[in-house]
PDB file of C-alpha atoms in Angstrom:
ATOM      1  CA  MET A 384       0.027  -0.074  -0.089  1.00  0.00           C
ATOM      2  CA  THR A 385       1.192   3.478  -0.675  1.00  0.00           C
ATOM      3  CA  SER A 386       1.240   6.340   1.866  1.00  0.00           C
ATOM      4  CA  GLU A 387      -1.679   8.153   0.014  1.00  0.00           C
ATOM      5  CA  GLN A 388      -3.855   4.944   0.488  1.00  0.00           C
ATOM      6  CA  ASN A 389      -2.836   4.565   4.018  1.00  0.00           C
ATOM      7  CA  PRO A 390      -1.998   8.045   5.762  1.00  0.00           C
ATOM      8  CA  ALA A 391       0.277   8.379   8.543  1.00  0.00           C
ATOM      9  CA  PRO A 392      -1.646   8.716  11.838  1.00  0.00           C
ATOM     10  CA  GLU A 393      -1.260  12.025  13.741  1.00  0.00           C
ATOM     11  CA  THR A 394       1.623  12.039  16.223  1.00  0.00           C
ATOM     12  CA  LEU A 395       0.610  10.968  19.875  1.00  0.00           C
ATOM     13  CA  GLU A 396       3.254  12.978  21.533  1.00  0.00           C
ATOM     14  CA  GLU A 397       3.881   9.962  23.831  1.00  0.00           C
ATOM     15  CA  ASP A 398       7.164  11.249  24.857  1.00  0.00           C
ATOM     16  CA  GLY A 399       5.627  14.582  26.143  1.00  0.00           C
ATOM     17  CA  PRO A 400       3.496  14.958  29.171  1.00  0.00           C
ATOM     18  CA  ARG A 401      -0.144  13.663  29.183  1.00  0.00           C
ATOM     19  CA  PRO A 402      -2.655  16.724  28.576  1.00  0.00           C
ATOM     20  CA  GLY A 403      -4.267  17.695  31.769  1.00  0.00           C
ATOM     21  CA  ARG A 404      -7.686  17.543  30.221  1.00  0.00           C
ATOM     22  CA  LEU A 405      -7.055  13.764  29.558  1.00  0.00           C
ATOM     23  CA  THR A 406      -5.888  13.137  33.202  1.00  0.00           C
ATOM     24  CA  ALA A 407      -8.784  14.902  34.463  1.00  0.00           C
ATOM     25  CA  ALA A 408     -11.017  12.932  32.359  1.00  0.00           C
ATOM     26  CA  ALA A 409      -9.533   9.685  33.402  1.00  0.00           C
ATOM     27  CA  ALA A 410      -9.835  10.710  37.106  1.00  0.00           C
ATOM     28  CA  LEU A 411     -13.494  11.524  36.738  1.00  0.00           C
ATOM     29  CA  SER A 412     -14.031   8.047  35.126  1.00  0.00           C
ATOM     30  CA  GLY A 413     -12.258   6.478  37.739  1.00  0.00           C
ATOM     31  CA  LEU A 414     -14.256   8.170  40.420  1.00  0.00           C
ATOM     32  CA  GLU A 415     -17.527   7.091  38.896  1.00  0.00           C
ATOM     33  CA  GLY A 416     -16.244   3.442  38.719  1.00  0.00           C
ATOM     34  CA  ALA A 417     -15.021   3.796  42.453  1.00  0.00           C
ATOM     35  CA  ALA A 418     -18.464   5.065  43.485  1.00  0.00           C
ATOM     36  CA  LEU A 419     -20.036   2.232  41.698  1.00  0.00           C
ATOM     37  CA  VAL A 420     -17.708  -0.356  43.319  1.00  0.00           C
ATOM     38  CA  VAL A 421     -18.563   1.248  46.810  1.00  0.00           C
ATOM     39  CA  GLY A 422     -22.315   1.192  46.197  1.00  0.00           C
ATOM     40  CA  GLY A 423     -22.346  -2.294  44.668  1.00  0.00           C
ATOM     41  CA  GLY A 424     -20.025  -3.441  47.789  1.00  0.00           C
ATOM     42  CA  TYR A 425     -22.488  -1.806  50.110  1.00  0.00           C
ATOM     43  CA  MET A 426     -25.548  -3.400  48.486  1.00  0.00           C
ATOM     44  CA  LEU A 427     -23.886  -6.773  48.378  1.00  0.00           C
ATOM     45  CA  VAL A 428     -23.099  -6.792  52.131  1.00  0.00           C
ATOM     46  CA  ALA A 429     -26.297  -5.610  53.055  1.00  0.00           C
ATOM     47  CA  GLY A 430     -28.035  -8.492  50.942  1.00  0.00           C
ATOM     48  CA  VAL A 431     -25.584 -11.226  52.504  1.00  0.00           C
ATOM     49  CA  SER A 432     -26.178  -9.793  55.904  1.00  0.00           C
ATOM     50  CA  GLY A 433     -29.953  -9.893  55.490  1.00  0.00           C
ATOM     51  CA  SER A 434     -30.826  -6.397  56.539  1.00  0.00           C
ATOM     52  CA  PRO A 435     -32.647  -5.281  53.460  1.00  0.00           C
ATOM     53  CA  ASP A 436     -36.541  -6.236  52.700  1.00  0.00           C
ATOM     54  CA  ASN A 437     -35.439  -8.499  49.772  1.00  0.00           C
ATOM     55  CA  PRO A 438     -31.946  -9.835  50.260  1.00  0.00           C
ATOM     56  CA  GLU A 439     -32.035 -11.554  46.797  1.00  0.00           C
ATOM     57  CA  GLN A 440     -32.615  -8.340  45.132  1.00  0.00           C
ATOM     58  CA  ALA A 441     -29.907  -6.596  47.183  1.00  0.00           C
ATOM     59  CA  VAL A 442     -27.295  -9.149  46.251  1.00  0.00           C
ATOM     60  CA  THR A 443     -28.426  -8.982  42.450  1.00  0.00           C
ATOM     61  CA  GLY A 444     -28.193  -5.152  42.527  1.00  0.00           C
ATOM     62  CA  GLY A 445     -24.912  -5.389  44.272  1.00  0.00           C
ATOM     63  CA  VAL A 446     -23.282  -7.608  41.764  1.00  0.00           C
ATOM     64  CA  THR A 447     -24.792  -5.711  38.676  1.00  0.00           C
ATOM     65  CA  LEU A 448     -23.230  -2.413  40.189  1.00  0.00           C
ATOM     66  CA  LEU A 449     -19.924  -4.185  40.567  1.00  0.00           C
ATOM     67  CA  VAL A 450     -20.184  -5.375  37.158  1.00  0.00           C
ATOM     68  CA  LEU A 451     -21.127  -2.086  35.685  1.00  0.00           C
ATOM     69  CA  ALA A 452     -18.092  -0.487  37.574  1.00  0.00           C
ATOM     70  CA  LEU A 453     -15.818  -2.316  35.131  1.00  0.00           C
ATOM     71  CA  LEU A 454     -16.652   0.130  32.229  1.00  0.00           C
ATOM     72  CA  PRO A 455     -15.731   3.212  33.797  1.00  0.00           C
ATOM     73  CA  LEU A 456     -12.602   1.837  35.389  1.00  0.00           C
ATOM     74  CA  LEU A 457     -11.248   0.095  32.122  1.00  0.00           C
ATOM     75  CA  ALA A 458     -12.001   3.486  30.446  1.00  0.00           C
ATOM     76  CA  ALA A 459     -10.052   5.393  32.981  1.00  0.00           C
ATOM     77  CA  ARG A 460      -7.065   3.055  32.796  1.00  0.00           C
ATOM     78  CA  GLY A 461      -7.147   3.342  28.979  1.00  0.00           C
ATOM     79  CA  LEU A 462      -7.372   7.107  29.012  1.00  0.00           C
ATOM     80  CA  LEU A 463      -4.449   7.117  31.378  1.00  0.00           C
ATOM     81  CA  ALA A 464      -2.583   4.740  28.814  1.00  0.00           C
ATOM     82  CA  ARG A 465      -3.552   6.998  26.057  1.00  0.00           C
ATOM     83  CA  LYS A 466      -5.516   4.294  24.150  1.00  0.00           C
ATOM     84  CA  GLY A 467      -7.832   5.624  21.631  1.00  0.00           C
ATOM     85  CA  TRP A 468     -10.558   2.821  22.220  1.00  0.00           C
ATOM     86  CA  SER A 469     -10.893   4.134  25.777  1.00  0.00           C
ATOM     87  CA  ARG A 470     -12.774   7.466  24.874  1.00  0.00           C
ATOM     88  CA  GLY A 471     -15.999   5.348  23.642  1.00  0.00           C
ATOM     89  CA  PRO A 472     -16.682   3.504  26.940  1.00  0.00           C
ATOM     90  CA  ALA A 473     -15.784   6.654  28.785  1.00  0.00           C
ATOM     91  CA  ILE A 474     -18.363   8.868  26.854  1.00  0.00           C
ATOM     92  CA  ILE A 475     -20.971   5.933  27.123  1.00  0.00           C
ATOM     93  CA  THR A 476     -20.435   5.888  30.933  1.00  0.00           C
ATOM     94  CA  GLN A 477     -21.282   9.772  30.974  1.00  0.00           C
ATOM     95  CA  ILE A 478     -24.250   9.603  28.966  1.00  0.00           C
ATOM     96  CA  MET A 479     -25.678   6.727  30.990  1.00  0.00           C
ATOM     97  CA  ALA A 480     -25.067   8.890  34.082  1.00  0.00           C
ATOM     98  CA  LEU A 481     -27.156  11.644  32.993  1.00  0.00           C
ATOM     99  CA  PRO A 482     -30.689  10.105  33.068  1.00  0.00           C
ATOM    100  CA  VAL A 483     -29.467   8.509  36.508  1.00  0.00           C
ATOM    101  CA  ALA A 484     -28.599  12.022  37.792  1.00  0.00           C
ATOM    102  CA  TYR A 485     -31.925  13.433  36.404  1.00  0.00           C
ATOM    103  CA  THR A 486     -33.673  10.695  38.360  1.00  0.00           C
ATOM    104  CA  LEU A 487     -31.909  11.572  41.464  1.00  0.00           C
ATOM    105  CA  LEU A 488     -32.707  15.181  40.985  1.00  0.00           C
ATOM    106  CA  GLN A 489     -36.576  14.419  40.957  1.00  0.00           C
ATOM    107  CA  ALA A 490     -36.400  12.802  44.168  1.00  0.00           C
ATOM    108  CA  ASP A 491     -37.687  14.520  47.311  1.00  0.00           C
ATOM    109  CA  SER A 492     -34.834  13.277  49.571  1.00  0.00           C
ATOM    110  CA  MET A 493     -31.237  13.299  50.458  1.00  0.00           C
ATOM    111  CA  ALA A 494     -30.701  12.097  46.902  1.00  0.00           C
ATOM    112  CA  ILE A 495     -30.863  15.563  45.274  1.00  0.00           C
ATOM    113  CA  PRO A 496     -27.157  16.511  46.204  1.00  0.00           C
ATOM    114  CA  GLY A 497     -26.188  13.069  44.733  1.00  0.00           C
ATOM    115  CA  GLY A 498     -27.953  14.009  41.428  1.00  0.00           C
ATOM    116  CA  ILE A 499     -26.258  17.438  41.285  1.00  0.00           C
ATOM    117  CA  ALA A 500     -22.734  16.053  41.959  1.00  0.00           C
ATOM    118  CA  LEU A 501     -23.367  13.015  39.393  1.00  0.00           C
ATOM    119  CA  ALA A 502     -24.578  15.608  36.707  1.00  0.00           C
ATOM    120  CA  ALA A 503     -21.759  17.828  37.290  1.00  0.00           C
ATOM    121  CA  VAL A 504     -19.151  15.126  37.031  1.00  0.00           C
ATOM    122  CA  ALA A 505     -20.886  13.745  33.834  1.00  0.00           C
ATOM    123  CA  ILE A 506     -21.152  17.107  32.158  1.00  0.00           C
ATOM    124  CA  ALA A 507     -17.514  17.937  32.920  1.00  0.00           C
ATOM    125  CA  ALA A 508     -16.086  14.463  31.772  1.00  0.00           C
ATOM    126  CA  LEU A 509     -17.977  14.771  28.495  1.00  0.00           C
ATOM    127  CA  VAL A 510     -16.722  18.412  27.967  1.00  0.00           C
ATOM    128  CA  LEU A 511     -13.140  16.893  28.568  1.00  0.00           C
ATOM    129  CA  LEU A 512     -13.651  13.833  26.389  1.00  0.00           C
ATOM    130  CA  VAL A 513     -14.695  15.706  23.430  1.00  0.00           C
ATOM    131  CA  ASN A 514     -12.091  18.405  23.841  1.00  0.00           C
ATOM    132  CA  PRO A 515      -9.696  18.536  20.596  1.00  0.00           C
ATOM    133  CA  ALA A 516      -6.642  18.301  22.899  1.00  0.00           C
ATOM    134  CA  THR A 517      -7.828  14.938  24.439  1.00  0.00           C
ATOM    135  CA  THR A 518      -8.900  13.523  20.889  1.00  0.00           C
ATOM    136  CA  ARG A 519      -5.202  14.384  19.523  1.00  0.00           C
ATOM    137  CA  ALA A 520      -3.538  12.811  22.579  1.00  0.00           C
ATOM    138  CA  LEU A 521      -5.612   9.627  21.960  1.00  0.00           C
ATOM    139  CA  GLY A 522      -4.620   9.692  18.464  1.00  0.00           C
ATOM    140  CA  ILE A 523      -8.154   9.740  17.073  1.00  0.00           C
ATOM    141  CA  ARG A 524      -8.470  11.295  13.671  1.00  0.00           C
ATOM    142  CA  THR A 525     -11.368  13.559  13.281  1.00  0.00           C
ATOM    143  CA  PRO A 526     -13.381  13.886   9.882  1.00  0.00           C
ATOM    144  CA  GLY A 527     -11.317  15.981   7.513  1.00  0.00           C
ATOM    145  CA  SER A 528      -8.087  15.564   9.366  1.00  0.00           C
ATOM    146  CA  ALA A 529      -6.559  13.434   6.573  1.00  0.00           C
ATOM    147  CA  HIS A 530      -6.825  16.360   4.344  1.00  0.00           C
ATOM    148  CA  GLN A 531      -5.061  18.675   6.858  1.00  0.00           C
ATOM    149  CA  GLN A 532      -1.891  16.471   6.871  1.00  0.00           C
ATOM    150  CA  LYS A 533      -1.184  16.806   3.001  1.00  0.00           C
TER     151      LYS A 533
END
């Protein structure tokens, strides 16, 4: 294949420092994953100890949260390692967090501050993940970038 058919990817600047936006996005994704692990662990322990009304449901919910925590945790690790594939799962996690935040905001309870925090983290992470500096650092080519390289 010629270089025209297979253009060279943008340079990743792997020798240089990781952009702060990328590090912040990874930290927010990791924070969400850690929160899911804590929540899942709490539900699992509560279900096993028999304190909830329905222990089976609590155990199932706890295991579900622990499995869901894998997505943002793997995305955070990939973002820190500058892997292009990691942006997709990180964005999906943020998009999934927005309806959860909205639901928490509709509650008439102590869940409202949690909804505010979750919405703020999800929106901030989305902004960081779609930032052009983050895209370049991950080596993701945007539409029309092949024309700019010539």
